[in-house]
GROMACS .gro file of C-alpha atoms in nm:
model
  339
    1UNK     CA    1  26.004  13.804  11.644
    2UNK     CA    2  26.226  13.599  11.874
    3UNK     CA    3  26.133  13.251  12.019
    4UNK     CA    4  26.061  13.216  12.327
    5UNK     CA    5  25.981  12.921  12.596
    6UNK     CA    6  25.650  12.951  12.809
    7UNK     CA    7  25.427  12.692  13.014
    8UNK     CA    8  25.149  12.545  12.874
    9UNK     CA    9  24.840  12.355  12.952
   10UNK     CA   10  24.682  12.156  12.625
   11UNK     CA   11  24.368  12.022  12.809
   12UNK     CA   12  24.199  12.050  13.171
   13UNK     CA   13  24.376  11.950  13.438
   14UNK     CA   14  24.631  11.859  13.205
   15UNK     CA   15  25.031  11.867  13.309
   16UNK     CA   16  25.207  12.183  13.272
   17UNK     CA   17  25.484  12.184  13.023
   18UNK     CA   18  25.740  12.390  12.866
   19UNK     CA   19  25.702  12.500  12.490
   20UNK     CA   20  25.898  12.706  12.268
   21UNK     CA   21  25.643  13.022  12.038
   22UNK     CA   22  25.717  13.313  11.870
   23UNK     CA   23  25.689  13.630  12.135
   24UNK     CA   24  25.380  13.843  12.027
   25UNK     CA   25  25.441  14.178  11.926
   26UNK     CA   26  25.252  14.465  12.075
   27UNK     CA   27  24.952  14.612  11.918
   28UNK     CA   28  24.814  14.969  11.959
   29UNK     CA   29  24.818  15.048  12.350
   30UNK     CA   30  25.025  14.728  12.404
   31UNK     CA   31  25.377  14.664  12.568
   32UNK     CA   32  25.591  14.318  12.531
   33UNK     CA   33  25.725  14.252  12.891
   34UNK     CA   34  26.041  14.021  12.917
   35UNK     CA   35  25.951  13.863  13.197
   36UNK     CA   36  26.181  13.772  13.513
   37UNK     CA   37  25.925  13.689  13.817
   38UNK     CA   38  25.584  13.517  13.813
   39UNK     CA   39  25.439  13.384  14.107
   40UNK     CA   40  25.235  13.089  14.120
   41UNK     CA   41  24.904  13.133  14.298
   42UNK     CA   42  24.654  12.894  14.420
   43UNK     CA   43  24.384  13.096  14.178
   44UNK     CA   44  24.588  12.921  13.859
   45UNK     CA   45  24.412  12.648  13.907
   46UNK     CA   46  24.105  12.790  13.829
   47UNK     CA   47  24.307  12.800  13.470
   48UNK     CA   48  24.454  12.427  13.459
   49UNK     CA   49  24.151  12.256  13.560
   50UNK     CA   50  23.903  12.504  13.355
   51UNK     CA   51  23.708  12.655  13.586
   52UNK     CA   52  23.668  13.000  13.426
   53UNK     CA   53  23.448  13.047  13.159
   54UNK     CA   54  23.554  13.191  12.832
   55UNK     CA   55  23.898  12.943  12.885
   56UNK     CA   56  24.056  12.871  12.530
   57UNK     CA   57  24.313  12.598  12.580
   58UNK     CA   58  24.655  12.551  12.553
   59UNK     CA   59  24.624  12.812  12.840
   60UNK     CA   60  24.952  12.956  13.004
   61UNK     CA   61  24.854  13.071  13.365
   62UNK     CA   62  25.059  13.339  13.541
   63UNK     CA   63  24.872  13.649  13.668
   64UNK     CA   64  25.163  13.785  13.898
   65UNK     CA   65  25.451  13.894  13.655
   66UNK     CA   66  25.749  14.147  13.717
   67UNK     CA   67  26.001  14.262  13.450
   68UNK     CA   68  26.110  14.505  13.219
   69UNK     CA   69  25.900  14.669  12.921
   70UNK     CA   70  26.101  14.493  12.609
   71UNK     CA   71  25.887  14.669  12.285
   72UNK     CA   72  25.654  14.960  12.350
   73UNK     CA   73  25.338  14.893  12.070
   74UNK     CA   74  25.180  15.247  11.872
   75UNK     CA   75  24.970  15.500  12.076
   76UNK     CA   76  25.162  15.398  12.437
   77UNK     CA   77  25.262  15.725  12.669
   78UNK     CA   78  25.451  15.714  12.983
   79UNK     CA   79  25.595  15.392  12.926
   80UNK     CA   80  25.958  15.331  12.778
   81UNK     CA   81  26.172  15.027  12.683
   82UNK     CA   82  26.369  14.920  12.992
   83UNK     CA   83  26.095  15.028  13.249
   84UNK     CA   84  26.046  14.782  13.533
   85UNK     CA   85  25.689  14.656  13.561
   86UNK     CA   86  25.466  14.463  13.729
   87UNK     CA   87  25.121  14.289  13.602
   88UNK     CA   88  24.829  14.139  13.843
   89UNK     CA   89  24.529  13.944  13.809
   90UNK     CA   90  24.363  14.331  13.696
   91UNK     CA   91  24.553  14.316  13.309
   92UNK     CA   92  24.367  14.582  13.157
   93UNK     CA   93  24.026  14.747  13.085
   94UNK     CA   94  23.835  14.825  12.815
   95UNK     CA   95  23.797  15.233  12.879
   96UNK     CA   96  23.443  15.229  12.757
   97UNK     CA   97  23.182  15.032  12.957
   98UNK     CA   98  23.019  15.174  13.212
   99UNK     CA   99  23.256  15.098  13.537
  100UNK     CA  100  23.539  15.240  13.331
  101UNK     CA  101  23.361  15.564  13.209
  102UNK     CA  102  23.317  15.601  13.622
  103UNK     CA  103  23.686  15.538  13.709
  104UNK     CA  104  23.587  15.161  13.835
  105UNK     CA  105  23.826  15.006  13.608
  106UNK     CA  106  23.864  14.731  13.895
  107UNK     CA  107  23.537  14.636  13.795
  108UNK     CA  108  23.573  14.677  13.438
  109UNK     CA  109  23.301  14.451  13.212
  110UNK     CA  110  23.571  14.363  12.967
  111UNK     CA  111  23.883  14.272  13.213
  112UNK     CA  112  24.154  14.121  13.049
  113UNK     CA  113  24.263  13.874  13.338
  114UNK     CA  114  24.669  13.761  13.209
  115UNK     CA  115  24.595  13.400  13.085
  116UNK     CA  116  24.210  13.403  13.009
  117UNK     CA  117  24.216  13.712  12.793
  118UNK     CA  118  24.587  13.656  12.727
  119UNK     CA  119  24.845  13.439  12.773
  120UNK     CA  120  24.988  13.465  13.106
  121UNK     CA  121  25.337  13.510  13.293
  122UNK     CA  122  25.448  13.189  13.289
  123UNK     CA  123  25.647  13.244  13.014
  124UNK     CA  124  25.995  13.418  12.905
  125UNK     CA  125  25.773  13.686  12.728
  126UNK     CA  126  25.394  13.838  12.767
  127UNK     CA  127  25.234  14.114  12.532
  128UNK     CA  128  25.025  14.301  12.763
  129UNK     CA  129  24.758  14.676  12.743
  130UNK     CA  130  24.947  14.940  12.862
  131UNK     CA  131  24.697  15.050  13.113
  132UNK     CA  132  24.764  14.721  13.305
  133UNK     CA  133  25.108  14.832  13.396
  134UNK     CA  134  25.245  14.885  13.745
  135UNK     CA  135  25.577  15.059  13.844
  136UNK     CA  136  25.819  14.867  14.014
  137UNK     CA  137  26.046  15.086  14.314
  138UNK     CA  138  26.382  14.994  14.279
  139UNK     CA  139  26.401  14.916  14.624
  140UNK     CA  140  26.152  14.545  14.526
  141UNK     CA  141  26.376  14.310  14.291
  142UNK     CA  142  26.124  14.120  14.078
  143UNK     CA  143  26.101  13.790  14.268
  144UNK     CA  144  26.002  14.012  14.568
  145UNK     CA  145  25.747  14.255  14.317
  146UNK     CA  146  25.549  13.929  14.130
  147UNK     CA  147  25.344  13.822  14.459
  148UNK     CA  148  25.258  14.171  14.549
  149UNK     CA  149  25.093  14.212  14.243
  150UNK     CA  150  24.833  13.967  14.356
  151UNK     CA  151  24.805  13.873  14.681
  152UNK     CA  152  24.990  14.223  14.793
  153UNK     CA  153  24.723  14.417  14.668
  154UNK     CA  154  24.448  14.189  14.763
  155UNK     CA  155  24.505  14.250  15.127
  156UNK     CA  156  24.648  14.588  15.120
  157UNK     CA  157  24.334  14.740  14.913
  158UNK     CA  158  24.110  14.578  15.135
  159UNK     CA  159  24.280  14.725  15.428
  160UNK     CA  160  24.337  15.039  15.272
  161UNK     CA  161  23.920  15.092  15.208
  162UNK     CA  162  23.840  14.960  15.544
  163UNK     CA  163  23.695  15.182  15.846
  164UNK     CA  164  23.991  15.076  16.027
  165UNK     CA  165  24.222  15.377  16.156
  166UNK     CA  166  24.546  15.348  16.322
  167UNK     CA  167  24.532  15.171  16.677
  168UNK     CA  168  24.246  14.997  16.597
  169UNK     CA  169  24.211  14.629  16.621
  170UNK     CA  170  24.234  14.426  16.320
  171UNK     CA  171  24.216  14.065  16.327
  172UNK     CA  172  24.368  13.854  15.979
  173UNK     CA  173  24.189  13.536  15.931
  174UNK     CA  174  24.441  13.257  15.771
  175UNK     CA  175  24.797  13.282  15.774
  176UNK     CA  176  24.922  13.176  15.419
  177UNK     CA  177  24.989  13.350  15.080
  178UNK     CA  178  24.730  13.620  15.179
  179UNK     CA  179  24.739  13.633  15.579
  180UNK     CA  180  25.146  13.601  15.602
  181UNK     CA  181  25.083  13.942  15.388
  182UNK     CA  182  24.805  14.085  15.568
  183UNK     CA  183  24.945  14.064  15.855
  184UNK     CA  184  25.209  14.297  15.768
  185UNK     CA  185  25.014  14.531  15.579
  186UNK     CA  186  24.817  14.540  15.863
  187UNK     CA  187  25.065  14.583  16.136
  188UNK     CA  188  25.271  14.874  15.896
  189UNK     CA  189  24.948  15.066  15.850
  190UNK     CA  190  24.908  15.089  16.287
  191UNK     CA  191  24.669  14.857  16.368
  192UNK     CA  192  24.658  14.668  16.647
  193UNK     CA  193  24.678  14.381  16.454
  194UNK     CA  194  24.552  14.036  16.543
  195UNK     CA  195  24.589  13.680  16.396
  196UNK     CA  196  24.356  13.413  16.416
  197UNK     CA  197  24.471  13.079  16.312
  198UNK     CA  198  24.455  12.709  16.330
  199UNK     CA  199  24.745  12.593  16.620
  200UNK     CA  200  24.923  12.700  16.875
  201UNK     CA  201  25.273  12.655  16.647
  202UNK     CA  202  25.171  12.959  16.461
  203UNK     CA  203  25.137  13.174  16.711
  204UNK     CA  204  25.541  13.259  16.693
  205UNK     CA  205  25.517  13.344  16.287
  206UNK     CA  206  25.257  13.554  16.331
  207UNK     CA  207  25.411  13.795  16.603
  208UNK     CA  208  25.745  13.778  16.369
  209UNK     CA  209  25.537  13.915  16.090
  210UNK     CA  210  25.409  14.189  16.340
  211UNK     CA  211  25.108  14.088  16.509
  212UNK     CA  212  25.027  14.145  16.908
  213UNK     CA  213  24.794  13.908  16.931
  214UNK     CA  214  24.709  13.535  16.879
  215UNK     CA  215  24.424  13.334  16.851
  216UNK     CA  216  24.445  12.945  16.816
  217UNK     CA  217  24.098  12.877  16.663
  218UNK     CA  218  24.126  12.507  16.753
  219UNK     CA  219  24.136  12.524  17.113
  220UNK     CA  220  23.945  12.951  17.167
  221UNK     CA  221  23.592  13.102  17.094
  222UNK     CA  222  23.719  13.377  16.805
  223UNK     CA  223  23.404  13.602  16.878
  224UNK     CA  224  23.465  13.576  17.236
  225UNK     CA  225  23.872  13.632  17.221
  226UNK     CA  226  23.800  13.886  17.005
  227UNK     CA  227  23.546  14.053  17.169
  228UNK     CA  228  23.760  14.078  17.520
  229UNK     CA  229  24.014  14.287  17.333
  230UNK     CA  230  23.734  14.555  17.221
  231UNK     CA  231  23.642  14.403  16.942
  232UNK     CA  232  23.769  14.428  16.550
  233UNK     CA  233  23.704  14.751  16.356
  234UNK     CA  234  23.763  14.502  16.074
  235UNK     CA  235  23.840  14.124  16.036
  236UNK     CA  236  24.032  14.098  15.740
  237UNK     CA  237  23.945  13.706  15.612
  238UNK     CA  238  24.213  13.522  15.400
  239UNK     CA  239  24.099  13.189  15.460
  240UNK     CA  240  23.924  13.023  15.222
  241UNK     CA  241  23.676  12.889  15.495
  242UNK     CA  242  23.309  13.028  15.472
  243UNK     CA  243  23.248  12.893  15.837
  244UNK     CA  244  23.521  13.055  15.971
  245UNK     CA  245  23.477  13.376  15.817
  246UNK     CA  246  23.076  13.349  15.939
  247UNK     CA  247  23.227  13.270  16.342
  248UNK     CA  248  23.467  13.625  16.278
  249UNK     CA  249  23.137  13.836  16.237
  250UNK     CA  250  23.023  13.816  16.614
  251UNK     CA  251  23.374  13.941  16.710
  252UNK     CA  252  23.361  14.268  16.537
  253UNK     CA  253  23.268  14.600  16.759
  254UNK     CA  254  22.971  14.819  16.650
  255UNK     CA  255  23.034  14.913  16.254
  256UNK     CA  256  23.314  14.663  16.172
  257UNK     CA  257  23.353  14.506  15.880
  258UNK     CA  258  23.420  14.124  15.753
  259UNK     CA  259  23.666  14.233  15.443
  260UNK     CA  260  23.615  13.892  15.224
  261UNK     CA  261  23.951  13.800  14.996
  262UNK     CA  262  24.002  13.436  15.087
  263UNK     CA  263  23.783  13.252  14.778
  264UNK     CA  264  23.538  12.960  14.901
  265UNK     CA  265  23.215  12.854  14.724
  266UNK     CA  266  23.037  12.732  15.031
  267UNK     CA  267  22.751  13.001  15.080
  268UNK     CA  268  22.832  13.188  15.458
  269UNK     CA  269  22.582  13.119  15.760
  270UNK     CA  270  22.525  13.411  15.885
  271UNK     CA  271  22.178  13.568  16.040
  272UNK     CA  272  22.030  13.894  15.949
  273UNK     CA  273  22.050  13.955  16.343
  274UNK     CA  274  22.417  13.948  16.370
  275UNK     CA  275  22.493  14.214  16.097
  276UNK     CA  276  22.155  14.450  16.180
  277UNK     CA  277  22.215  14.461  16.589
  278UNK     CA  278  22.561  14.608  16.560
  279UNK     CA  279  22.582  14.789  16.246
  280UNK     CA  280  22.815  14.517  16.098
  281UNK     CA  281  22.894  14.470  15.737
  282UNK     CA  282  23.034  14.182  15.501
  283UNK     CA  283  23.244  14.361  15.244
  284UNK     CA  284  23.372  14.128  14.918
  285UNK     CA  285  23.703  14.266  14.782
  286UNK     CA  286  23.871  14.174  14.448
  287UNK     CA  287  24.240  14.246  14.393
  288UNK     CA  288  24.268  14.605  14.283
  289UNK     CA  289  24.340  14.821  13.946
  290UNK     CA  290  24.689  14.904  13.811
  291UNK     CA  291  24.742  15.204  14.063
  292UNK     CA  292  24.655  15.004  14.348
  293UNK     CA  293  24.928  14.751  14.256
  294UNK     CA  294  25.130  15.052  14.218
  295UNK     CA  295  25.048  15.213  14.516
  296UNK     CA  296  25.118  14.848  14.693
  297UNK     CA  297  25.456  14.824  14.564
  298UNK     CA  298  25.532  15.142  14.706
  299UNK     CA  299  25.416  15.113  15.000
  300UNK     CA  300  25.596  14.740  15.058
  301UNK     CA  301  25.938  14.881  14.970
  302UNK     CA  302  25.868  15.196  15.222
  303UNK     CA  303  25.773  14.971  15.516
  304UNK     CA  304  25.934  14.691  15.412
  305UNK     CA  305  25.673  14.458  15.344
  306UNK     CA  306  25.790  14.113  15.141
  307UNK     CA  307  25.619  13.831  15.053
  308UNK     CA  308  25.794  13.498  15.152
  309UNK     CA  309  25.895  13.281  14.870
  310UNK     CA  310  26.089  12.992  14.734
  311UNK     CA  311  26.214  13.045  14.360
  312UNK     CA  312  26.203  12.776  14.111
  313UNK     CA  313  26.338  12.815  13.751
  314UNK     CA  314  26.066  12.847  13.461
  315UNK     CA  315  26.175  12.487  13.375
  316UNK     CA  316  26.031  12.333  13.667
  317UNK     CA  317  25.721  12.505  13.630
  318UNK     CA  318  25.498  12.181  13.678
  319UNK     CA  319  25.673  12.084  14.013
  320UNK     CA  320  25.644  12.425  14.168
  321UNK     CA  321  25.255  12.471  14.063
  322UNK     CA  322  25.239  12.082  14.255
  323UNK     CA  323  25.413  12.215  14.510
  324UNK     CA  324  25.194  12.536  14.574
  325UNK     CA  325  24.890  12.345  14.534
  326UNK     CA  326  24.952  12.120  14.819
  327UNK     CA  327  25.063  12.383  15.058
  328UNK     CA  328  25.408  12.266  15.067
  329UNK     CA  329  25.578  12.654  14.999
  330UNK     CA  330  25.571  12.879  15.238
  331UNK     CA  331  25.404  13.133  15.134
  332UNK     CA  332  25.470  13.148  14.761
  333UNK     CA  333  25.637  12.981  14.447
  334UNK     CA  334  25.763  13.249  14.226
  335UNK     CA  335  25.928  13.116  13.890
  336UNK     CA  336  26.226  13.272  13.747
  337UNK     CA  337  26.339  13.304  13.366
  338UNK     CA  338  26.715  13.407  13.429
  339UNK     CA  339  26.657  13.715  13.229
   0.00000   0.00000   0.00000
């Protein structure tokens, strides 16, 4: 097999460099993807600093990869050398445990998350199971597919599952990797779509990403702001803020739902009273399976949905993880190989 160069960490919270390996060649129900995007999400850090158990280290990170299949492995159908293809944090189930055998792969016992159960995208090359693979339209070029593989279909599932129908108010809680997405997931599906934020200054993004509607959480009551538009069918909550997620909940009408992506460990103050007197419910969401990646793809090249990104070469890795993690890119680092 060929070399090639990836990003690796040798110990927690160690510094992200660039090595040279031999590219892994695909077992039974594998494909080798030459890879040309991966974004860099705030969830990688969960790899560097060693915060998921089961972590083996030198870890590469890189759970948002685009490119083309390179070497199709024995017993793989459907999927041909040359195909464009994207990989999320879902990388593949087992088949067999109980979730699977119901069609749950998303919840899948066994998930093989790209750079826990195998090294991930940051790399020039990643062997991956077939059944983790996502089409790429040829409308998305692969910078503008590696995000959506993540934080796209994060927000659009939730959406998508929600009891929200078109015209209905939606409110998107946080306007970064997630929100700047949600928001125009939101907006493309019909809803009257809402942002809730921290600062006035924001208020211009979020109508150019498609929202009617403002709230500047610093200075207005969100329940109350909320509640004098009709209140939310569904408050879709990027943030990773527990309290403000919990102050959302009184500004949802009669059956709406909190739809939980944004990742905090601080437990959620709510009362029983809150969710019981208006039919209300808090709804967790993880990303999604391989068709829901696919179907978010195809969806974001139809409507034209794109994450916003700043590209960095594989090479300089280390300074665009820095970057992302102190909110200096707006909304995403995606690294490129040049391939």
């Amino acid at each position: 097999m060929s070399t090639i160069r990836s990003v690796a960490v040798a110990e927690p919270s160690g510094k992200l460099q660039v090595v040279e390996s031999e590219a892994v060649a695909p077992a039974h129900g594998q494909v080798r993807i030459a890879v040309e995007a991966c974004g860099v999400c705030h969830t990688d850090s969960h790899f560097v600093d060693n915060h998921l158990p089961g972590l083996a280290f030198p870890v590469t990170p890189g759970h948002e990869i685009a490119g083309r299949i390179a070497e199709v492995g024995p017993g793989v159908q459907r999927w041909a050398v040359g195909d464009r293809v994207a990989v999320g944090w879902f990388g593949g189930h087992c088949t067999y445990c109980d979730p699977c055998r119901r069609g749950d792969f998303v919840h899948c016992e066994r998930a093989q998350v790209p750079g826990l159960a195998y090294p991930g995208g940051y790399a020039e090359s990643v062997t991956v199971p077939a059944n983790a693979l996502a089409r790429i339209p040829d409308e998305l070029t692969a910078v503008e597919a590696a995000p959506l593989a993540c934080a796209g279909v994060t927000t659009f599932a939730a959406l998508r599952r929600s009891q929200a129908r078109p015209g209905d108010l939606v409110a998107v809680l946080g306007l970064g990797g997630l929100g700047h997405l949600g928001v125009q997931f939101a907006a493309s599906m019909g809803f009257d779509t809402a942002v809730i934020a921290r600062g006035e200054e924001k208020a211009s993004l979020a109508r150019e990403l498609g929202a009617r509607h403002y709230i500047d959480s610093t200075r207005q009551d969100v329940a109350a702001e909320l509640t004098a538009l009709g209140g939310a069918s569904a408050v879709l909550a990027t943030a990773a803020n527990a309290d403000a997620m919990a102050v959302a909940v009184d500004g949802l009408k009669a059956n709406g739902e909190l739809l939980v992506v944004g990742i905090d460990a601080a437990p959620m103050r709510l009362s029983p009273l809150q969710l019981i007197t208006n039919s209300r419910t808090v709804h967790g969401h993880p990303s999604g399976d391989a068709m829901d990646v696919e179907d978010t793809l195809a969806f974001a090249a139809q409507q034209g949905v794109r994450a916003w990104v700043e590209e960095a070469p594989l090479a300089e890795a280390a300074a665009a993880y820095d970057r992302m993690m102190r909110n200096e890119a707006r909304f995403r680092m995606v690294l490129t190989t040049g391939a």
